[in-house]
Short mmCIF file of C-alpha atoms in Angstrom, two decimals:
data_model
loop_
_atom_site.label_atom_id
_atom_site.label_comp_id
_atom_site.label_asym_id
_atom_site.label_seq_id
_atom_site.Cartn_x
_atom_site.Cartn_y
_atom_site.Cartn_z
CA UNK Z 4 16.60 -25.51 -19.39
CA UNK Z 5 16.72 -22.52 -22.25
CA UNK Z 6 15.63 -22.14 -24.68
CA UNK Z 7 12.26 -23.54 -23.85
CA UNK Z 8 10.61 -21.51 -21.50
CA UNK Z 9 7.65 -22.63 -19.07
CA UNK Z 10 5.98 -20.37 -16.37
CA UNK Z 11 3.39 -20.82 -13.45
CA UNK Z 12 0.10 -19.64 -13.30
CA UNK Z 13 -1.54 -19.32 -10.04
CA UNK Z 14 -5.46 -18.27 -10.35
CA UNK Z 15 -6.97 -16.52 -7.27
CA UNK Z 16 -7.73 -20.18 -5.81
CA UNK Z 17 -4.00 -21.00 -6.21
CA UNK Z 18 -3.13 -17.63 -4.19
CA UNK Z 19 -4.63 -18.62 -1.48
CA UNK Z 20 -4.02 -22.35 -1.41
CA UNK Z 21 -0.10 -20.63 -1.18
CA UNK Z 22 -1.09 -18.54 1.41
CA UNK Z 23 -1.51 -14.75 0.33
CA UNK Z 24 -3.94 -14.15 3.36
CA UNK Z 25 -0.93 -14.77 5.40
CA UNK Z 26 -0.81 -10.80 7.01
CA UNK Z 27 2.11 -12.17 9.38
CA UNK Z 28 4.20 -14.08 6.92
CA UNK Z 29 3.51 -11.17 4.54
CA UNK Z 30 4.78 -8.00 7.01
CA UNK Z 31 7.91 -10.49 7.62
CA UNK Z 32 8.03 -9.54 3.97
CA UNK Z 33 7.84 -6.48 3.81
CA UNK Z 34 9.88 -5.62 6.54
CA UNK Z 35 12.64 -7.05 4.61
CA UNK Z 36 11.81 -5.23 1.41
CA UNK Z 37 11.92 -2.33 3.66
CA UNK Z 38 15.13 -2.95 4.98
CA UNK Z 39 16.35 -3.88 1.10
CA UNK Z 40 15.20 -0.05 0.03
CA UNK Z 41 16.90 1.11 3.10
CA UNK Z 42 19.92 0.00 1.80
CA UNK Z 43 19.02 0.62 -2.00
CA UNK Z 44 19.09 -2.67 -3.55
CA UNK Z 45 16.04 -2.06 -5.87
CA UNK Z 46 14.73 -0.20 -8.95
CA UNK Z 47 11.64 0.87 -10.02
CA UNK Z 48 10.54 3.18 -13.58
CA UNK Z 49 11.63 6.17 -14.42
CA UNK Z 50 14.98 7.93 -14.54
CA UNK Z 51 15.10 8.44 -11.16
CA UNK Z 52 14.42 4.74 -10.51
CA UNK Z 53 11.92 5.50 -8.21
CA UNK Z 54 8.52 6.22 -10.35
CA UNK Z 55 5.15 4.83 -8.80
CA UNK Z 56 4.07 3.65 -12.21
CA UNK Z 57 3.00 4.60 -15.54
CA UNK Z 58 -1.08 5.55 -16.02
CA UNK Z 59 -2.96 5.85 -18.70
CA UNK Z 60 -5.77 8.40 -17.57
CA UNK Z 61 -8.95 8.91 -20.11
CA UNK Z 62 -9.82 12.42 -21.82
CA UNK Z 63 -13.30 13.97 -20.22
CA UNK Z 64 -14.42 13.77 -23.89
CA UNK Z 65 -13.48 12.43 -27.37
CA UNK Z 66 -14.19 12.66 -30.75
CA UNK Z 67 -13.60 8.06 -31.01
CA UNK Z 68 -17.05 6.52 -29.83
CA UNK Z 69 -14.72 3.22 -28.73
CA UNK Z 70 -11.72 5.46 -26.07
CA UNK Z 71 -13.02 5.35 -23.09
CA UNK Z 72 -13.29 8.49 -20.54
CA UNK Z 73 -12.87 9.73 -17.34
CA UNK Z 74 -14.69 8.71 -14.54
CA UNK Z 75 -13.84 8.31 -10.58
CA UNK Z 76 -11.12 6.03 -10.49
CA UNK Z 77 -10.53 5.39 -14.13
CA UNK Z 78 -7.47 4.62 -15.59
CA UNK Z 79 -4.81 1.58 -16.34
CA UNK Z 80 -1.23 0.94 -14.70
CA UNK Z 81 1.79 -0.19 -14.95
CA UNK Z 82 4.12 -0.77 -11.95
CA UNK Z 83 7.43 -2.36 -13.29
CA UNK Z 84 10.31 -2.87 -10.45
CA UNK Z 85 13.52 -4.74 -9.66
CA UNK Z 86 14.36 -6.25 -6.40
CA UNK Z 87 17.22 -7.57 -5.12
CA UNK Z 88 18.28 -9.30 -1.33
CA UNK Z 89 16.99 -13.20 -2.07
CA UNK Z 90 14.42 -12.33 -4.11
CA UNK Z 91 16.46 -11.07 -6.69
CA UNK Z 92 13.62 -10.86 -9.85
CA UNK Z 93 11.88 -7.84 -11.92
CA UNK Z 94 8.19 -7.73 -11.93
CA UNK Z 95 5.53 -5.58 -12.94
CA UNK Z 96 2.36 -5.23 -11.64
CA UNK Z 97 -0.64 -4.09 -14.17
CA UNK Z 98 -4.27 -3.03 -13.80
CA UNK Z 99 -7.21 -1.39 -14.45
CA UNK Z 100 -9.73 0.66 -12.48
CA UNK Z 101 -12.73 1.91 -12.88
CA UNK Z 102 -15.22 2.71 -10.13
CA UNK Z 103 -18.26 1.86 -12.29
CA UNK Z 104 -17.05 -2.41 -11.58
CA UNK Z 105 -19.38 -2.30 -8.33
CA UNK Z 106 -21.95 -2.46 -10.72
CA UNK Z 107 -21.19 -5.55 -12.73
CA UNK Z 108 -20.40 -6.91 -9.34
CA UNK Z 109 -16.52 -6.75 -9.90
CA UNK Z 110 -13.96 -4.87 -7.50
CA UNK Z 111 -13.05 -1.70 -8.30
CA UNK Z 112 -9.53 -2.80 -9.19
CA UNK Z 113 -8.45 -5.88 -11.49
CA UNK Z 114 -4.84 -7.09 -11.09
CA UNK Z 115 -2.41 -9.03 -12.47
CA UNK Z 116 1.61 -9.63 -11.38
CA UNK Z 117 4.42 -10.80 -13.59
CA UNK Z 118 7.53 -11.75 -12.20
CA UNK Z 119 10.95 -12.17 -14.49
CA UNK Z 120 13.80 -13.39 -14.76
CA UNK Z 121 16.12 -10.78 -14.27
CA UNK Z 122 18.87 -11.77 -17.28
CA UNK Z 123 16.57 -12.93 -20.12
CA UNK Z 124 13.40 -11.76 -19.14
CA UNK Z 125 11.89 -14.93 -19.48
CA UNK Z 126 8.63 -14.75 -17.49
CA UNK Z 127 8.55 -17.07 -13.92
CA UNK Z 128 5.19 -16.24 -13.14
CA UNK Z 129 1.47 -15.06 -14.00
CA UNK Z 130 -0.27 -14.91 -10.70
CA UNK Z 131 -3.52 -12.99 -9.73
CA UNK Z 132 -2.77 -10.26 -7.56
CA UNK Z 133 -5.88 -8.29 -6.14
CA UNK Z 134 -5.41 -10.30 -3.26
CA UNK Z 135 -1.62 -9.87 -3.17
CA UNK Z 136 -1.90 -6.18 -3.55
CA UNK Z 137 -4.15 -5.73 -0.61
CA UNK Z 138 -2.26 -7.86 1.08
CA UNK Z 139 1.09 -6.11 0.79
CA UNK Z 140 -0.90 -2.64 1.23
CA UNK Z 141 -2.15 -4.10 4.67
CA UNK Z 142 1.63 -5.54 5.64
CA UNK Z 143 3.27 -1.88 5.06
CA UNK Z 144 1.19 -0.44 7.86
CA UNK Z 145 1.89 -3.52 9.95
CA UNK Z 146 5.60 -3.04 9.38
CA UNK Z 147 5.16 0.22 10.96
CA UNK Z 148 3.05 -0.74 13.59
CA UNK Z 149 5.84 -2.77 14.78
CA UNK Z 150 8.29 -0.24 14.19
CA UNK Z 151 6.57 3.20 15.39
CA UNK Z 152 3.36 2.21 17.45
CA UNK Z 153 3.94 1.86 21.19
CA UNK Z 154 3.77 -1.86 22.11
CA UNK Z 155 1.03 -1.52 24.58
CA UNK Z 156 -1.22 0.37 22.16
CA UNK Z 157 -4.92 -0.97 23.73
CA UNK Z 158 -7.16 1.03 21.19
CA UNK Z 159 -7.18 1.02 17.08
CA UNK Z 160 -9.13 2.96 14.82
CA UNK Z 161 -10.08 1.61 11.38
CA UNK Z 162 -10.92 4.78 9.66
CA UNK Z 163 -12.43 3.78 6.23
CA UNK Z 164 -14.13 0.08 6.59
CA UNK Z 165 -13.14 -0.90 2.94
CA UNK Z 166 -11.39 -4.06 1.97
CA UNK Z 167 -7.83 -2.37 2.30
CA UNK Z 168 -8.28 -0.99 5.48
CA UNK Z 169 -9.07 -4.40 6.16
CA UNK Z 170 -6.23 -5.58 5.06
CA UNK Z 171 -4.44 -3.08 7.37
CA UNK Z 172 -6.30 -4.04 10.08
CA UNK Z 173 -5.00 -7.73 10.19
CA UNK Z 174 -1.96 -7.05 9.60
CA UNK Z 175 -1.88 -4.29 12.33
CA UNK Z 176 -3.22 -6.88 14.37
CA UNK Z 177 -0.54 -9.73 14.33
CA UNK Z 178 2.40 -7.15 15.71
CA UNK Z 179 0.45 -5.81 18.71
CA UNK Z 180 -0.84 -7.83 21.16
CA UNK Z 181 -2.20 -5.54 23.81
CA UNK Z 182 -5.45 -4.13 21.55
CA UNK Z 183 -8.94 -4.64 23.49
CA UNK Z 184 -11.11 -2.74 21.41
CA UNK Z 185 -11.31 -1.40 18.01
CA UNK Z 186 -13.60 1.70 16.47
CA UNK Z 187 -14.65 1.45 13.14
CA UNK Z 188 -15.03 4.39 11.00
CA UNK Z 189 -16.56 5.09 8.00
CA UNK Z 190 -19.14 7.39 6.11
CA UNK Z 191 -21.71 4.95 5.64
CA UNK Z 192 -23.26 3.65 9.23
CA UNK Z 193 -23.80 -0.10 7.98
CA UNK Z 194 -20.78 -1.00 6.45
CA UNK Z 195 -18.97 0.53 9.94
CA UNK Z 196 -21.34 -2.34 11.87
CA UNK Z 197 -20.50 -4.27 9.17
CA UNK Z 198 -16.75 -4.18 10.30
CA UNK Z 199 -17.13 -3.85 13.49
CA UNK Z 200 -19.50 -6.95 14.34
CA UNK Z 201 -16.34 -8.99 12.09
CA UNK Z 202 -13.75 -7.39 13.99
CA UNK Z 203 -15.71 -8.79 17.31
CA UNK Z 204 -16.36 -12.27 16.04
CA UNK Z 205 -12.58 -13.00 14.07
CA UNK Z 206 -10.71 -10.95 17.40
CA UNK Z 207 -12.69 -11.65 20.98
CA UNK Z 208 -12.17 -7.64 21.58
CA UNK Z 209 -14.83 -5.20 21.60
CA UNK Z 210 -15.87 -3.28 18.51
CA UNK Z 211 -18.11 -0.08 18.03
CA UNK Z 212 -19.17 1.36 14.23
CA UNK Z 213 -19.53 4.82 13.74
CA UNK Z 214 -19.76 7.47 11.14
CA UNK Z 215 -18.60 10.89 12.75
CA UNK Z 216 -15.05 11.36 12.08
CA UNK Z 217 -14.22 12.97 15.27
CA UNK Z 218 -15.27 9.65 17.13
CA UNK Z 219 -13.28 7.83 14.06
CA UNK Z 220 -10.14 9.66 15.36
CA UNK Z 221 -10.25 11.10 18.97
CA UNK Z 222 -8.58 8.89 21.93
CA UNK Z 223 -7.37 6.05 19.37
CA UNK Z 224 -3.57 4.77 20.19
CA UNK Z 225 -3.05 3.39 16.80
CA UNK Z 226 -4.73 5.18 13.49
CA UNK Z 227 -4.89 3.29 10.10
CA UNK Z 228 -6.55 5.57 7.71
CA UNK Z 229 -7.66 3.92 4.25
CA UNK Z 230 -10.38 5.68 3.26
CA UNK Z 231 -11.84 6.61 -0.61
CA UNK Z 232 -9.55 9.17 -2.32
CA UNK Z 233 -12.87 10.69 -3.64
CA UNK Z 234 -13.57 11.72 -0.52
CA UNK Z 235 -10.44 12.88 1.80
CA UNK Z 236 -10.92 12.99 5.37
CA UNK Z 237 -10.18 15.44 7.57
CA UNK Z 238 -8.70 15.40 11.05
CA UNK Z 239 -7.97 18.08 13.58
CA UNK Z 240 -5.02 18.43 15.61
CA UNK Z 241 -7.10 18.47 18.75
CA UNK Z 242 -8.43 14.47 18.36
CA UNK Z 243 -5.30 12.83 18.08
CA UNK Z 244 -4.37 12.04 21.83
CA UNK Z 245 -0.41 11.85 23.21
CA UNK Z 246 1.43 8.74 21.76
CA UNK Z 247 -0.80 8.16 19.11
CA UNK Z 248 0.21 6.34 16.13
CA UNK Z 249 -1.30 7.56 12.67
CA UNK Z 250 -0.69 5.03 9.89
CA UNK Z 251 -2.00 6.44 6.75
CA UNK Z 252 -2.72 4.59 3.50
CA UNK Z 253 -5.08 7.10 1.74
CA UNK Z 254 -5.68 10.58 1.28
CA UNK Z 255 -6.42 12.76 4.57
CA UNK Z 256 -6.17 16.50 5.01
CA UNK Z 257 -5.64 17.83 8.97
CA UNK Z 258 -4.27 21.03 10.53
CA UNK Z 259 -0.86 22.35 10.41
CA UNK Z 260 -0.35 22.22 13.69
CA UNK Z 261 -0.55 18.48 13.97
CA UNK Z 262 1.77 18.16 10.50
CA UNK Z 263 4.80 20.26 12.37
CA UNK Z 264 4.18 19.12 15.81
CA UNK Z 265 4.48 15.16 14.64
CA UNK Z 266 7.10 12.71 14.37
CA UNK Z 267 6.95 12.39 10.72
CA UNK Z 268 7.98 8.58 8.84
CA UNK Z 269 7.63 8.49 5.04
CA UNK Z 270 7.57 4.37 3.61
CA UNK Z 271 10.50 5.81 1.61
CA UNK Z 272 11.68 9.42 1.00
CA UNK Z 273 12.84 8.49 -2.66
CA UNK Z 274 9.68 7.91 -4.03
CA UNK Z 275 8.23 11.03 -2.58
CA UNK Z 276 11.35 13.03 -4.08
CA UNK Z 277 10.05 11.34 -7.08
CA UNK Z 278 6.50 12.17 -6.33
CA UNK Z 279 7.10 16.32 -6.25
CA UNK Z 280 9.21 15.72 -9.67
CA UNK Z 281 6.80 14.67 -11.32
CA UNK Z 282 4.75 17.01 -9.62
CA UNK Z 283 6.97 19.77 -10.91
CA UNK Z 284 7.10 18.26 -14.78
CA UNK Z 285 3.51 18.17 -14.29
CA UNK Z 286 3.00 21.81 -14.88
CA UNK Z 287 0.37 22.47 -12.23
CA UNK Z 288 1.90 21.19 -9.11
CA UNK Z 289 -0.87 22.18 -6.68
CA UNK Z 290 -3.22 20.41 -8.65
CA UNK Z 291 -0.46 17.58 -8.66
CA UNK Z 292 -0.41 17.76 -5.02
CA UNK Z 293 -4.14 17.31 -4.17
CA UNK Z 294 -4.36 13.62 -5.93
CA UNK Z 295 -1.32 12.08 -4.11
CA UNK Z 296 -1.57 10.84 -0.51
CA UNK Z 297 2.04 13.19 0.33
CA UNK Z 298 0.76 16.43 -1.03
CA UNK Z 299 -0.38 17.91 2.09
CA UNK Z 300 3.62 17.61 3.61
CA UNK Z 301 4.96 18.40 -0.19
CA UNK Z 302 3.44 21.61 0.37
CA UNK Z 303 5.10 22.28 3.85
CA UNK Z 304 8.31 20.85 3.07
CA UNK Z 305 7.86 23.86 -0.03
CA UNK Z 306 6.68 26.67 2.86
CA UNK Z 307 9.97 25.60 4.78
CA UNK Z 308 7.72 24.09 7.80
CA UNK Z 309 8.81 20.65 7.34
CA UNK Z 310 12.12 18.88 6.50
CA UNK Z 311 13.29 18.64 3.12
CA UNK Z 312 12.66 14.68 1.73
CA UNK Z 313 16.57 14.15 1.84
CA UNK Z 314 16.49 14.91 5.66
CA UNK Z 315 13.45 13.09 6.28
CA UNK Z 316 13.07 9.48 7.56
CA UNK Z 317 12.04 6.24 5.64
CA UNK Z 318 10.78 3.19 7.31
CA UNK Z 319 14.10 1.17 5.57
CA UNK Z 320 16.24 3.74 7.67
CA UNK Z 321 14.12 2.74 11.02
CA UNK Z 322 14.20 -0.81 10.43
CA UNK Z 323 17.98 -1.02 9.90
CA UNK Z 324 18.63 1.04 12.77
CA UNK Z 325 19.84 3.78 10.68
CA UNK Z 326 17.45 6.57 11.68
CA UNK Z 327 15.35 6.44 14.87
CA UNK Z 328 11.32 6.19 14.73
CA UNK Z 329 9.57 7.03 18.16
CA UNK Z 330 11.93 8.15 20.40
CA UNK Z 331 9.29 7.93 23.45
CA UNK Z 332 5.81 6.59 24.80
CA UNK Z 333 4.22 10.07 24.66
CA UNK Z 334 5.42 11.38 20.77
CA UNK Z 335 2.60 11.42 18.48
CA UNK Z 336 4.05 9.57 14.69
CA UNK Z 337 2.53 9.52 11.42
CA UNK Z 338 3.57 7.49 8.80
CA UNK Z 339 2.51 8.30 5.42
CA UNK Z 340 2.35 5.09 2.76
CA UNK Z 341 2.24 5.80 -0.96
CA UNK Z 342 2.76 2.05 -1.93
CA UNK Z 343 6.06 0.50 -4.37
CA UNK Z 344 5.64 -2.00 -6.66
CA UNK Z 345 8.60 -3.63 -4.97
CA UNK Z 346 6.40 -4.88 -2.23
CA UNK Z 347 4.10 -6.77 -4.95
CA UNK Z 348 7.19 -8.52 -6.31
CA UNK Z 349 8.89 -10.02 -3.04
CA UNK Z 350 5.25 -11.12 -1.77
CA UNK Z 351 4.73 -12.32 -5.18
CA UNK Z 352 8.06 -13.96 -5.37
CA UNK Z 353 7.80 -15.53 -1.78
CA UNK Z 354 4.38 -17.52 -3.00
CA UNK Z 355 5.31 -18.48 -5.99
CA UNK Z 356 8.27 -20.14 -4.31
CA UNK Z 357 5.62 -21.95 -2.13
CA UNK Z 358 3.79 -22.43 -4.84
CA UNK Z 359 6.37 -24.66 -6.66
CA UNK Z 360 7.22 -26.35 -3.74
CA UNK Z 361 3.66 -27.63 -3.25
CA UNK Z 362 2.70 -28.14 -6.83
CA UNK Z 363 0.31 -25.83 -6.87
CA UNK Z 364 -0.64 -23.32 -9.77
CA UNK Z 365 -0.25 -24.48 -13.76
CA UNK Z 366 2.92 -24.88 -15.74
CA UNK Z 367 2.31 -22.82 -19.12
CA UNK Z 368 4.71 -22.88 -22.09
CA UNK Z 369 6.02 -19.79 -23.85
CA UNK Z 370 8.01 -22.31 -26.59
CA UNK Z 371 10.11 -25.22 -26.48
CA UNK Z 372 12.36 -23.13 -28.79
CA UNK Z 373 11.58 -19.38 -29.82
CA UNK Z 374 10.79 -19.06 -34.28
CA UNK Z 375 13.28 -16.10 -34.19
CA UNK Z 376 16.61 -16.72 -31.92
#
């Protein structure tokens, strides 16, 4: 009871103890976070309510010996948000990346989540969230697999054998059930065995590494593309096969005949409106366009090839039956999945709910009454 405030804190341990490697539980999520933006019960920064985040990015040089600089994937975040449905709470998500961790034997990435309440803004919750995040990432993709994938897709692709794609990968893997074999993609040979012989021993299906992207994307029914944005891939029109599914989580470049020939599903077209305004305010908006996973379609919807964002179709739209997603077996769809910091806060929200049921986590105390009401 207020004033005192206590909150829980749930360590990586605790996480998984309340079941944040859960990739069916969490797309059950998720798909109801998609149907919540669907319907536009949620906020996130900005003025358009729809900003990704806030980023501090580093100077190449400065005159202070203690500010850091720039380097590949170097920079801090904040991803505040509001959602409602049952959840219901404001969060924010916050981190800091640097490429450089691999060598201190640290992930690239370092998260934390904060969930609020949504009156006071008391804090509910500290919880670590690199596994939440990744976890989340993976579900969206699963979402759509369910939604946009043909249900007797026998063939995935796992282009980009990182930790995300990963994630993808199980998630991908609870909502079809017809998948025999899986090819593993990525630009270093060892870590696609790597994947592979896991995918083999975790799934009973067969599993082949390889490191030419051609082989990565040619004859695949379902396509989940997580691969390093220092490196885009690119894919030609001519590899991806009738009916193929291309769920994309990272940056890839491909032809424009596969961009206007596809059935094209955005996560949600209100954060990519937001995207090419910021893009605009930016100043340099091609340059804009080449860091963010949408700028390849930003730049046809500006050429007049492709739909304008307000015509487009999100994922909320498909799951609440207000827009179709594949309209046959043989249409080839590509979803494109920038990532909302709404998803962090209703996986975030559903485990701390388990974790309070289960005791799990530490109780923390702001005050038992605040110095300055």
């Amino acid at each position: 009871m207020y004033p005192k405030i206590d909150f829980i804190y749930l360590s990586e341990p605790d996480m998984i103890e309340a079941g944040v490697l859960d990739a069916a539980r969490c797309v059950n999520v998720c798909e109801e976070t998609f149907s919540l933006l669907g319907k536009g019960d949620y906020l996130m920064g900005g003025a358009n309510h729809n900003s990704h985040g806030m980023n501090i990015v580093f100077p190449k040089t400065s005159p202070f010996p203690n500010m850091p600089v720039a380097g590949p994937d170097r920079r801090f975040a904040a991803m505040p948000g509001y959602l409602g449905g049952r959840f219901d709470v404001c969060g924010n998500k916050w981190y800091g990346s640097n490429h450089a961790n691999a060598e201190k034997g640290l992930p690239r990435s370092i998260l934390t989540m904060m969930l609020n309440d949504k009156d006071t803004g008391a804090p509910l919750a500290l919880m670590s969230a690199n596994l939440l995040s990744a976890a989340r990432t993976g579900a969206v993709p699963g979402v759509a697999a369910k939604h946009l994938a043909n249900a007797d897709a026998k063939t995935v692709s796992v282009v980009g054998c990182g930790p995300i794609n990963k994630a993808c990968f199980v998630a991908i893997m609870t909502q079809l059930k017809s998948v025999t074999k899986v090819v593993c993609f990525d630009l270093f040979q060892e870590k696609a065995d790597e994947f592979a012989q896991w995918a083999s021993e975790t799934y009973q299906i067969e599993a082949v590494g390889v490191n030419e992207a051609e082989f990565g994307f040619r004859d695949a029914d379902v396509i989940t593309v997580a691969a390093s944005r220092l490196k885009p891939l690119h894919f030609k029109d001519e590899w991806i096969k009738t009916g193929a599914t291309i769920l994309v989580s990272g940056p890839v470049n491909t032809e424009e005949s596969f961009l206007t020939s596809a059935k094209i599903v955005y996560d949600h077209t209100a954060l990519h409106e937001a995207y090419v305004e910021d893009a605009i305010g930016s100043g340099d908006k091609e340059a804009y366009y080449n860091g963010v996973i949408g700028g390849p379609f930003y730049r046809l919807i500006d050429a007049g090839k492709l739909p304008a964002l307000t015509e487009s179709t999100g994922l909320g739209d498909v799951v609440n039956d207000a827009k179709p997603g594949r309209v046959n077996k043989a249409e080839r769809v590509i979803f494109i999945a920038c990532g909302m910091s709404v998803f962090d806060i209703s996986w975030g929200y559903e485990l701390m709910q388990t974790a309070r049921e289960r005791g799990i986590g530490q109780q923390l105390n702001l005050w038992d009454k605040p110095s300055q009401a």
